Amino acid sequence: MAQVRNNQVILRNYVTGFPKESDMNIVESSITLNLPEGSNDVLIKNLYLSCDPYMRILMNKVEVFEGFPPFTPASPLGGFGVAKVLESGHSDYKKGDLIWGFTRWEEYSLVPSTQIFSKIEHTDVPLSYYAGILGMAGLTAYAGFFELGTPKKGENVFVSAASGAVGQLVGQFAKLSGCYVVGSAGTKEKVNLLKNKLGFDEAFNYKEEPDLNAALKRYFPEGIDIYFENVGGKTLDAVLLNLRSNSRIPVCGMVSQYNLIEPEGVKNLTNLIFKQVHMQGFLVTNYYHLYPKFLEYLLPYIREGKVVYVEDRAEGLENGPKALVGLYSGRNVGKEWRQKQIRKITNRVYEYVKIQPGTANLTFEDLYIAVLLVYNDINKLLPGPHFDPPSKDKVREIIKNCDINLDGEIDREEFFSFIQQMTADTFTYVSQKLIVTMVVAPTIAVATKRATEGVPGVGRVVQRLPNSVYATLVTVAAMWFQNMGQDS
Ligand SMILES: NC(=O)c1ccc[n+]([C@@H]2O[C@H](COP(=O)([O-])OP(=O)(O)OC[C@H]3O[C@@H](n4cnc5c(N)ncnc54)[C@H](OP(=O)(O)O)[C@@H]3O)[C@@H](O)[C@H]2O)c1
């Protein structure tokens, strides 16, 4: 059989400190798409690769995880992923099977069958979930929270790196177990996501808290029963001051320490004695036997929409290094995707308004209508919580801030900045799977126009617009959402 191209992401050299994109290289290799004679291995096409913080540890020269040797310079990175079997030398797998397990960062891989974790039987959920919520990250959250955390109804749970793949699930498991749960994350968007989409009772931005101990006291006046540890360092030290007696700390990860040449010290460990705390590290690899039980527990919740999962995707192997490096600066959960989409909608709406007679730039009324349309669509078309549009005063305030050249109107760049600020809280809740076609948009337009009739100060403005203009605006918004779905 002919050889085909096999692009790979290789490690250039061992890493010290924070990883950089330049520590990895994209190289074009080739592979013959049939099994070597007598091989027991499995030839797979990689479909989704998971980008995980532990990968940085495997870039060290020394072995840290037993059974997980460091990556080898000039060879592809390894990691968990979802793949399709092209040929199999092992009787457990056959051509066409979908599997997830430990593979390499390349298009095609020849892997020993022992590296395959599981055949994928349930394909009514997105396949990519097996690289996250239904894969290694999901099982980690499940094993750590239920086996080590041993939650009881009414207990207080704190999760760090809460918007990450593991943390977001731990928070939802805690809610399903009847606990009170608070998460910490590193951006305002992530905090909003935790509270409004992922069902956390409270969340805070640890980067904006000058005193983490005081922040925890604010959210846990009666103390913490379970701390799901993902970050270590200063957060752990503050948690140690806020524990209840007999509390538990499943130590899942310490992402704040992985890139430090000299790890931070932890000062408050004596609390482990006084509070009789059970603090235990664990590796998901020792809990693989729980996988069938885990699927049985989680799949129904996913199907019923009672557990949701926010994925951050990078398209193409060539974007892998950037995504991996981004994990250590919190540059995940769709930040760049969001920028790209906002640029698209702002250009479209701006162009639309500009062709209206007599308008060079956008006026306050134009902008307020655009804001209402977007919120109307979000509330009408998306499952989940209702989002109140910002008040006119708020819009006015933001417009004032965005009117950089102070001419009382908003030009293209100012409009971009305006929409960015306007949607900062809302954008992360928008479902990436929404399909709205231009065919249904005009119907929605008429319905939404009617819906604004009784709204003081708003109805009048919207009613004055001819139906056709309103429908076009709604269509623009609908196309925006549709494109977001396609691009995600
Ligand atoms: N024990 C096991 O078997 C096992 C298995 C899987 C994962 N893990 C560990 O579980 C933890 C979470 O993994 P994940 O896959 O959920 O991670 P993830 O989705 O990749 O999220 C990582 C997040 O960590 C946060 N972070 C990065 N640097 C930080 C710092 N210096 N201080 C505080 N937060 C920081 C960032 O979010 P912010 O913007 O919020 O800072 C980043 O988005 C990691 O420590 C990982 O190593 C352990």
mmCIF file with all atom_site columns, N, CA and C in Angstrom, residues 14-15 53-71 252-254 257-261 263 282-283 285-286:
data_model
loop_
_atom_site.group_PDB
_atom_site.id
_atom_site.type_symbol
_atom_site.label_atom_id
_atom_site.label_alt_id
_atom_site.label_comp_id
_atom_site.label_asym_id
_atom_site.label_entity_id
_atom_site.label_seq_id
_atom_site.pdbx_PDB_ins_code
_atom_site.Cartn_x
_atom_site.Cartn_y
_atom_site.Cartn_z
_atom_site.occupancy
_atom_site.B_iso_or_equiv
_atom_site.pdbx_formal_charge
_atom_site.auth_seq_id
_atom_site.auth_comp_id
_atom_site.auth_asym_id
_atom_site.auth_atom_id
_atom_site.pdbx_PDB_model_num
ATOM 1   N N  . TYR A 1 14  ? 14.105 18.456 25.991 1.00 0.00 ? 14  TYR A N  1
ATOM 2   C CA . TYR A 1 14  ? 13.500 18.498 27.324 1.00 0.00 ? 14  TYR A CA 1
ATOM 3   C C  . TYR A 1 14  ? 13.260 19.950 27.729 1.00 0.00 ? 14  TYR A C  1
ATOM 4   N N  . VAL A 1 15  ? 12.250 20.125 28.593 1.00 0.00 ? 15  VAL A N  1
ATOM 5   C CA . VAL A 1 15  ? 11.828 21.489 28.920 1.00 0.00 ? 15  VAL A CA 1
ATOM 6   C C  . VAL A 1 15  ? 12.149 21.804 30.379 1.00 0.00 ? 15  VAL A C  1
ATOM 7   N N  . PRO A 1 53  ? -2.592 18.891 31.345 1.00 0.00 ? 53  PRO A N  1
ATOM 8   C CA . PRO A 1 53  ? -1.472 19.487 32.085 1.00 0.00 ? 53  PRO A CA 1
ATOM 9   C C  . PRO A 1 53  ? -0.347 18.506 32.403 1.00 0.00 ? 53  PRO A C  1
ATOM 10  N N  . TYR A 1 54  ? -0.658 17.215 32.657 1.00 0.00 ? 54  TYR A N  1
ATOM 11  C CA . TYR A 1 54  ? 0.410  16.267 33.021 1.00 0.00 ? 54  TYR A CA 1
ATOM 12  C C  . TYR A 1 54  ? 1.447  16.130 31.898 1.00 0.00 ? 54  TYR A C  1
ATOM 13  N N  . MET A 1 55  ? 1.076  16.509 30.666 1.00 0.00 ? 55  MET A N  1
ATOM 14  C CA . MET A 1 55  ? 2.003  16.358 29.539 1.00 0.00 ? 55  MET A CA 1
ATOM 15  C C  . MET A 1 55  ? 3.288  17.155 29.762 1.00 0.00 ? 55  MET A C  1
ATOM 16  N N  . ARG A 1 56  ? 3.145  18.270 30.484 1.00 0.00 ? 56  ARG A N  1
ATOM 17  C CA . ARG A 1 56  ? 4.343  19.062 30.787 1.00 0.00 ? 56  ARG A CA 1
ATOM 18  C C  . ARG A 1 56  ? 5.318  18.243 31.634 1.00 0.00 ? 56  ARG A C  1
ATOM 19  N N  . ILE A 1 57  ? 4.782  17.442 32.566 1.00 0.00 ? 57  ILE A N  1
ATOM 20  C CA . ILE A 1 57  ? 5.657  16.652 33.450 1.00 0.00 ? 57  ILE A CA 1
ATOM 21  C C  . ILE A 1 57  ? 6.449  15.633 32.619 1.00 0.00 ? 57  ILE A C  1
ATOM 22  N N  . LEU A 1 58  ? 5.830  15.147 31.538 1.00 0.00 ? 58  LEU A N  1
ATOM 23  C CA . LEU A 1 58  ? 6.523  14.167 30.686 1.00 0.00 ? 58  LEU A CA 1
ATOM 24  C C  . LEU A 1 58  ? 7.541  14.833 29.759 1.00 0.00 ? 58  LEU A C  1
ATOM 25  N N  . MET A 1 59  ? 7.628  16.159 29.836 1.00 0.00 ? 59  MET A N  1
ATOM 26  C CA . MET A 1 59  ? 8.659  16.864 29.057 1.00 0.00 ? 59  MET A CA 1
ATOM 27  C C  . MET A 1 59  ? 9.935  17.039 29.882 1.00 0.00 ? 59  MET A C  1
ATOM 28  N N  . ASN A 1 60  ? 9.882  16.612 31.168 1.00 0.00 ? 60  ASN A N  1
ATOM 29  C CA . ASN A 1 60  ? 11.098 16.632 31.995 1.00 0.00 ? 60  ASN A CA 1
ATOM 30  C C  . ASN A 1 60  ? 11.990 15.467 31.585 1.00 0.00 ? 60  ASN A C  1
ATOM 31  N N  . LYS A 1 61  ? 13.266 15.598 31.911 1.00 0.00 ? 61  LYS A N  1
ATOM 32  C CA . LYS A 1 61  ? 14.186 14.528 31.543 1.00 0.00 ? 61  LYS A CA 1
ATOM 33  C C  . LYS A 1 61  ? 13.979 13.298 32.435 1.00 0.00 ? 61  LYS A C  1
ATOM 34  N N  . VAL A 1 62  ? 13.584 13.559 33.690 1.00 0.00 ? 62  VAL A N  1
ATOM 35  C CA . VAL A 1 62  ? 13.470 12.438 34.647 1.00 0.00 ? 62  VAL A CA 1
ATOM 36  C C  . VAL A 1 62  ? 12.040 11.881 34.686 1.00 0.00 ? 62  VAL A C  1
ATOM 37  N N  . GLU A 1 63  ? 11.940 10.580 34.962 1.00 0.00 ? 63  GLU A N  1
ATOM 38  C CA . GLU A 1 63  ? 10.616 9.951  35.047 1.00 0.00 ? 63  GLU A CA 1
ATOM 39  C C  . GLU A 1 63  ? 9.971  10.307 36.381 1.00 0.00 ? 63  GLU A C  1
ATOM 40  N N  . VAL A 1 64  ? 8.746  10.811 36.317 1.00 0.00 ? 64  VAL A N  1
ATOM 41  C CA . VAL A 1 64  ? 8.026  11.164 37.543 1.00 0.00 ? 64  VAL A CA 1
ATOM 42  C C  . VAL A 1 64  ? 6.897  10.167 37.778 1.00 0.00 ? 64  VAL A C  1
ATOM 43  N N  . PHE A 1 65  ? 6.127  9.885  36.733 1.00 0.00 ? 65  PHE A N  1
ATOM 44  C CA . PHE A 1 65  ? 5.029  8.914  36.846 1.00 0.00 ? 65  PHE A CA 1
ATOM 45  C C  . PHE A 1 65  ? 5.577  7.517  36.589 1.00 0.00 ? 65  PHE A C  1
ATOM 46  N N  . GLU A 1 66  ? 5.323  6.628  37.509 1.00 0.00 ? 66  GLU A N  1
ATOM 47  C CA . GLU A 1 66  ? 5.715  5.243  37.267 1.00 0.00 ? 66  GLU A CA 1
ATOM 48  C C  . GLU A 1 66  ? 4.908  4.706  36.081 1.00 0.00 ? 66  GLU A C  1
ATOM 49  N N  . GLY A 1 67  ? 5.573  4.110  35.141 1.00 0.00 ? 67  GLY A N  1
ATOM 50  C CA . GLY A 1 67  ? 4.864  3.551  33.988 1.00 0.00 ? 67  GLY A CA 1
ATOM 51  C C  . GLY A 1 67  ? 4.642  4.562  32.872 1.00 0.00 ? 67  GLY A C  1
ATOM 52  N N  . PHE A 1 68  ? 4.960  5.832  33.127 1.00 0.00 ? 68  PHE A N  1
ATOM 53  C CA . PHE A 1 68  ? 4.837  6.856  32.080 1.00 0.00 ? 68  PHE A CA 1
ATOM 54  C C  . PHE A 1 68  ? 6.204  7.477  31.843 1.00 0.00 ? 68  PHE A C  1
ATOM 55  N N  . PRO A 1 69  ? 7.025  6.873  30.988 1.00 0.00 ? 69  PRO A N  1
ATOM 56  C CA . PRO A 1 69  ? 8.360  7.439  30.757 1.00 0.00 ? 69  PRO A CA 1
ATOM 57  C C  . PRO A 1 69  ? 8.250  8.810  30.089 1.00 0.00 ? 69  PRO A C  1
ATOM 58  N N  . PRO A 1 70  ? 9.246  9.676  30.310 1.00 0.00 ? 70  PRO A N  1
ATOM 59  C CA . PRO A 1 70  ? 9.198  10.997 29.679 1.00 0.00 ? 70  PRO A CA 1
ATOM 60  C C  . PRO A 1 70  ? 9.141  10.870 28.151 1.00 0.00 ? 70  PRO A C  1
ATOM 61  N N  . PHE A 1 71  ? 8.647  11.914 27.518 1.00 0.00 ? 71  PHE A N  1
ATOM 62  C CA . PHE A 1 71  ? 8.673  11.952 26.051 1.00 0.00 ? 71  PHE A CA 1
ATOM 63  C C  . PHE A 1 71  ? 10.130 11.939 25.591 1.00 0.00 ? 71  PHE A C  1
ATOM 64  N N  . CYS A 1 252 ? -5.578 15.700 43.279 1.00 0.00 ? 252 CYS A N  1
ATOM 65  C CA . CYS A 1 252 ? -5.654 15.283 41.885 1.00 0.00 ? 252 CYS A CA 1
ATOM 66  C C  . CYS A 1 252 ? -4.478 15.841 41.097 1.00 0.00 ? 252 CYS A C  1
ATOM 67  N N  . GLY A 1 253 ? -4.182 17.115 41.302 1.00 0.00 ? 253 GLY A N  1
ATOM 68  C CA . GLY A 1 253 ? -3.087 17.733 40.555 1.00 0.00 ? 253 GLY A CA 1
ATOM 69  C C  . GLY A 1 253 ? -2.619 19.004 41.234 1.00 0.00 ? 253 GLY A C  1
ATOM 70  N N  . MET A 1 254 ? -1.484 19.514 40.788 1.00 0.00 ? 254 MET A N  1
ATOM 71  C CA . MET A 1 254 ? -0.950 20.780 41.315 1.00 0.00 ? 254 MET A CA 1
ATOM 72  C C  . MET A 1 254 ? -0.391 21.578 40.147 1.00 0.00 ? 254 MET A C  1
ATOM 73  N N  . GLN A 1 257 ? 2.385  24.175 40.093 1.00 0.00 ? 257 GLN A N  1
ATOM 74  C CA . GLN A 1 257 ? 3.770  23.813 40.443 1.00 0.00 ? 257 GLN A CA 1
ATOM 75  C C  . GLN A 1 257 ? 4.545  23.161 39.293 1.00 0.00 ? 257 GLN A C  1
ATOM 76  N N  . TYR A 1 258 ? 3.832  22.723 38.271 1.00 0.00 ? 258 TYR A N  1
ATOM 77  C CA . TYR A 1 258 ? 4.487  21.884 37.256 1.00 0.00 ? 258 TYR A CA 1
ATOM 78  C C  . TYR A 1 258 ? 5.633  22.586 36.516 1.00 0.00 ? 258 TYR A C  1
ATOM 79  N N  . ASN A 1 259 ? 5.515  23.914 36.395 1.00 0.00 ? 259 ASN A N  1
ATOM 80  C CA . ASN A 1 259 ? 6.524  24.626 35.592 1.00 0.00 ? 259 ASN A CA 1
ATOM 81  C C  . ASN A 1 259 ? 7.578  25.317 36.438 1.00 0.00 ? 259 ASN A C  1
ATOM 82  N N  . LEU A 1 260 ? 7.454  25.182 37.760 1.00 0.00 ? 260 LEU A N  1
ATOM 83  C CA . LEU A 1 260 ? 8.391  25.900 38.626 1.00 0.00 ? 260 LEU A CA 1
ATOM 84  C C  . LEU A 1 260 ? 9.682  25.101 38.775 1.00 0.00 ? 260 LEU A C  1
ATOM 85  N N  . ILE A 1 261 ? 10.788 25.813 38.690 1.00 0.00 ? 261 ILE A N  1
ATOM 86  C CA . ILE A 1 261 ? 12.067 25.127 38.874 1.00 0.00 ? 261 ILE A CA 1
ATOM 87  C C  . ILE A 1 261 ? 12.227 24.820 40.372 1.00 0.00 ? 261 ILE A C  1
ATOM 88  N N  . PRO A 1 263 ? 9.768  24.419 43.544 1.00 0.00 ? 263 PRO A N  1
ATOM 89  C CA . PRO A 1 263 ? 8.356  24.427 43.945 1.00 0.00 ? 263 PRO A CA 1
ATOM 90  C C  . PRO A 1 263 ? 8.108  25.321 45.157 1.00 0.00 ? 263 PRO A C  1
ATOM 91  N N  . PHE A 1 282 ? -3.756 10.690 44.216 1.00 0.00 ? 282 PHE A N  1
ATOM 92  C CA . PHE A 1 282 ? -4.221 9.504  43.476 1.00 0.00 ? 282 PHE A CA 1
ATOM 93  C C  . PHE A 1 282 ? -3.884 9.651  41.995 1.00 0.00 ? 282 PHE A C  1
ATOM 94  N N  . LEU A 1 283 ? -3.808 8.517  41.337 1.00 0.00 ? 283 LEU A N  1
ATOM 95  C CA . LEU A 1 283 ? -3.621 8.509  39.877 1.00 0.00 ? 283 LEU A CA 1
ATOM 96  C C  . LEU A 1 283 ? -4.804 7.779  39.255 1.00 0.00 ? 283 LEU A C  1
ATOM 97  N N  . THR A 1 285 ? -4.978 6.100  36.794 1.00 0.00 ? 285 THR A N  1
ATOM 98  C CA . THR A 1 285 ? -4.617 4.778  36.258 1.00 0.00 ? 285 THR A CA 1
ATOM 99  C C  . THR A 1 285 ? -4.961 3.650  37.235 1.00 0.00 ? 285 THR A C  1
ATOM 100 N N  . ASN A 1 286 ? -5.088 3.976  38.525 1.00 0.00 ? 286 ASN A N  1
ATOM 101 C CA . ASN A 1 286 ? -5.441 2.934  39.506 1.00 0.00 ? 286 ASN A CA 1
ATOM 102 C C  . ASN A 1 286 ? -6.949 2.768  39.660 1.00 0.00 ? 286 ASN A C  1
#
